[in-house]
Amino acid sequence: MDPAQQQMEQYQQQQAMVDASHLRLLSIFHYVWGGLAVLGGIFMIGYIFLMESLMTAASSSGSGTAPAELDTMMDIIGVIYAGFGVLYLILAICNFFCGKFLSSRKHRTFIMIVSGINCLGIPLGTTLGVFTFIVLLRPSVTAEFNRGQPY
């Protein structure tokens, strides 16, 4: 066997080990980020109930009724917080799927889309998204994903 060819095979084996290690770490970090998103979603939805109970307690102990503007404002804030809470939970589910797909080397495009969305979560989501792009754009990792599925 030619020494150059032997060296190239050795490099490819080392690169495969590094890629497997990086993909395993990214899978774990996507699970962690998904868990943090679940906590964020629960906080957002729980905050609505907390504020509603505080407003009810304040209006019952004070003058008797809350102004109509305050009720309208609380309804608007409740809708906004509920919307963000649901978005957090959807993002958590997508990140859990990304962790699973990274382990099974499937659905590279889905992982990249979710990683792009994760980049909006400054600073941890951005770090996770950028490192996911760096790893998934390597030719050796792309070839690994292409063995499983063409997309």
CSV table of C-alpha atoms in Angstrom, one decimal:
chain,number,residue,atom,x,y,z
A,1,MET,CA,0.0,0.0,0.0
A,2,ASP,CA,1.2,3.4,-0.9
A,3,PRO,CA,2.3,5.5,2.1
A,4,ALA,CA,0.3,8.5,0.9
A,5,GLN,CA,-2.8,6.4,0.5
A,6,GLN,CA,-2.3,4.9,4.0
A,7,GLN,CA,-1.9,8.4,5.4
A,8,MET,CA,-5.1,9.5,3.7
A,9,GLU,CA,-7.1,6.5,5.1
A,10,GLN,CA,-5.7,7.3,8.6
A,11,TYR,CA,-6.8,10.9,8.2
A,12,GLN,CA,-10.3,9.8,7.1
A,13,GLN,CA,-10.6,7.5,10.1
A,14,GLN,CA,-9.6,10.3,12.5
A,15,GLN,CA,-12.0,12.7,10.8
A,16,ALA,CA,-14.8,10.2,11.1
A,17,MET,CA,-14.1,9.9,14.8
A,18,VAL,CA,-14.1,13.6,15.3
A,19,ASP,CA,-17.3,14.0,13.3
A,20,ALA,CA,-19.0,11.3,15.4
A,21,SER,CA,-17.9,13.0,18.6
A,22,HIS,CA,-19.1,16.5,17.4
A,23,LEU,CA,-22.5,15.1,16.2
A,24,ARG,CA,-23.0,13.4,19.6
A,25,LEU,CA,-22.2,16.6,21.4
A,26,LEU,CA,-24.5,18.6,19.2
A,27,SER,CA,-27.3,16.1,19.8
A,28,ILE,CA,-26.9,16.4,23.6
A,29,PHE,CA,-26.8,20.2,23.3
A,30,HIS,CA,-30.0,20.3,21.2
A,31,TYR,CA,-31.7,18.2,23.9
A,32,VAL,CA,-30.5,20.7,26.6
A,33,TRP,CA,-31.6,23.7,24.5
A,34,GLY,CA,-35.0,22.0,24.0
A,35,GLY,CA,-35.3,21.5,27.8
A,36,LEU,CA,-34.5,25.1,28.4
A,37,ALA,CA,-37.2,26.1,25.8
A,38,VAL,CA,-39.7,24.0,27.7
A,39,LEU,CA,-38.9,25.8,30.9
A,40,GLY,CA,-39.2,29.1,29.0
A,41,GLY,CA,-42.6,28.1,27.6
A,42,ILE,CA,-43.9,27.0,31.0
A,43,PHE,CA,-42.6,30.3,32.5
A,44,MET,CA,-44.4,32.4,29.9
A,45,ILE,CA,-47.7,30.5,30.3
A,46,GLY,CA,-47.4,30.4,34.1
A,47,TYR,CA,-46.7,34.2,34.1
A,48,ILE,CA,-50.2,34.8,32.6
A,49,PHE,CA,-51.9,33.0,35.5
A,50,LEU,CA,-49.7,34.7,38.1
A,51,MET,CA,-50.5,38.2,36.7
A,52,GLU,CA,-54.2,37.3,36.4
A,53,SER,CA,-54.4,36.2,40.1
A,54,LEU,CA,-52.5,39.3,41.2
A,55,MET,CA,-54.9,41.6,39.3
A,56,THR,CA,-57.9,39.7,40.7
A,57,ALA,CA,-56.5,40.0,44.3
A,58,ALA,CA,-55.7,43.7,43.8
A,59,SER,CA,-59.1,44.6,42.4
A,60,SER,CA,-60.9,42.6,45.1
A,61,SER,CA,-59.0,44.3,47.9
A,62,GLY,CA,-59.0,47.8,46.4
A,63,SER,CA,-61.8,49.9,45.0
A,64,GLY,CA,-63.8,46.9,43.9
A,65,THR,CA,-63.4,46.8,40.2
A,66,ALA,CA,-60.4,47.2,37.9
A,67,PRO,CA,-60.6,49.8,35.1
A,68,ALA,CA,-61.6,48.5,31.7
A,69,GLU,CA,-58.3,49.7,30.3
A,70,LEU,CA,-56.4,47.5,32.7
A,71,ASP,CA,-58.5,44.5,31.8
A,72,THR,CA,-57.9,45.1,28.1
A,73,MET,CA,-54.2,45.6,28.7
A,74,MET,CA,-54.0,42.3,30.7
A,75,ASP,CA,-55.8,40.5,27.9
A,76,ILE,CA,-53.4,41.8,25.3
A,77,ILE,CA,-50.4,40.9,27.5
A,78,GLY,CA,-51.9,37.5,28.1
A,79,VAL,CA,-52.3,36.8,24.4
A,80,ILE,CA,-48.7,37.9,23.7
A,81,TYR,CA,-47.3,35.8,26.5
A,82,ALA,CA,-49.4,32.7,25.5
A,83,GLY,CA,-48.2,33.1,21.9
A,84,PHE,CA,-44.6,33.2,23.0
A,85,GLY,CA,-45.1,30.3,25.4
A,86,VAL,CA,-46.5,28.2,22.5
A,87,LEU,CA,-43.7,29.2,20.3
A,88,TYR,CA,-41.2,28.2,22.9
A,89,LEU,CA,-42.9,24.8,23.3
A,90,ILE,CA,-42.8,24.3,19.5
A,91,LEU,CA,-39.1,25.2,19.4
A,92,ALA,CA,-38.5,22.7,22.2
A,93,ILE,CA,-40.2,19.9,20.2
A,94,CYS,CA,-38.2,20.8,17.1
A,95,ASN,CA,-34.9,20.8,19.1
A,96,PHE,CA,-35.8,17.4,20.6
A,97,PHE,CA,-36.3,16.1,17.0
A,98,CYS,CA,-33.0,17.7,16.0
A,99,GLY,CA,-31.2,15.8,18.8
A,100,LYS,CA,-32.8,12.6,17.6
A,101,PHE,CA,-32.0,13.3,13.9
A,102,LEU,CA,-28.4,14.2,14.7
A,103,SER,CA,-28.0,10.8,16.4
A,104,SER,CA,-29.5,8.9,13.5
A,105,ARG,CA,-27.8,11.1,10.8
A,106,LYS,CA,-31.1,12.0,9.1
A,107,HIS,CA,-33.0,15.1,8.0
A,108,ARG,CA,-30.0,17.5,7.7
A,109,THR,CA,-32.2,20.2,6.1
A,110,PHE,CA,-34.6,20.2,9.1
A,111,ILE,CA,-31.7,20.4,11.5
A,112,MET,CA,-30.2,23.4,9.6
A,113,ILE,CA,-33.6,25.2,9.6
A,114,VAL,CA,-34.1,24.7,13.3
A,115,SER,CA,-30.5,25.8,13.9
A,116,GLY,CA,-31.1,29.0,12.0
A,117,ILE,CA,-34.1,29.7,14.2
A,118,ASN,CA,-32.0,28.8,17.3
A,119,CYS,CA,-29.6,31.6,16.3
A,120,LEU,CA,-32.3,34.1,17.4
A,121,GLY,CA,-31.8,32.9,21.0
A,122,ILE,CA,-28.8,35.1,21.9
A,123,PRO,CA,-26.2,34.1,23.2
A,124,LEU,CA,-26.7,30.3,23.8
A,125,GLY,CA,-29.0,29.6,20.8
A,126,THR,CA,-26.7,31.5,18.5
A,127,THR,CA,-23.7,29.5,19.7
A,128,LEU,CA,-25.6,26.3,19.2
A,129,GLY,CA,-26.9,27.3,15.8
A,130,VAL,CA,-23.5,28.4,14.5
A,131,PHE,CA,-21.6,25.4,15.7
A,132,THR,CA,-24.3,23.1,14.2
A,133,PHE,CA,-23.9,24.9,10.9
A,134,ILE,CA,-20.1,24.5,11.1
A,135,VAL,CA,-20.3,20.8,11.7
A,136,LEU,CA,-23.1,20.0,9.3
A,137,LEU,CA,-21.4,21.9,6.4
A,138,ARG,CA,-18.3,19.8,6.6
A,139,PRO,CA,-18.0,17.6,3.5
A,140,SER,CA,-17.4,14.5,5.6
A,141,VAL,CA,-20.6,15.1,7.7
A,142,THR,CA,-22.6,15.9,4.6
A,143,ALA,CA,-21.5,12.6,3.0
A,144,GLU,CA,-22.5,10.8,6.3
A,145,PHE,CA,-26.0,12.3,6.1
A,146,ASN,CA,-26.3,11.6,2.4
A,147,ARG,CA,-25.7,7.9,3.1
A,148,GLY,CA,-28.9,7.8,5.1
A,149,GLN,CA,-31.2,10.1,3.2
A,150,PRO,CA,-30.7,12.4,0.2
A,151,TYR,CA,-32.1,15.5,2.0
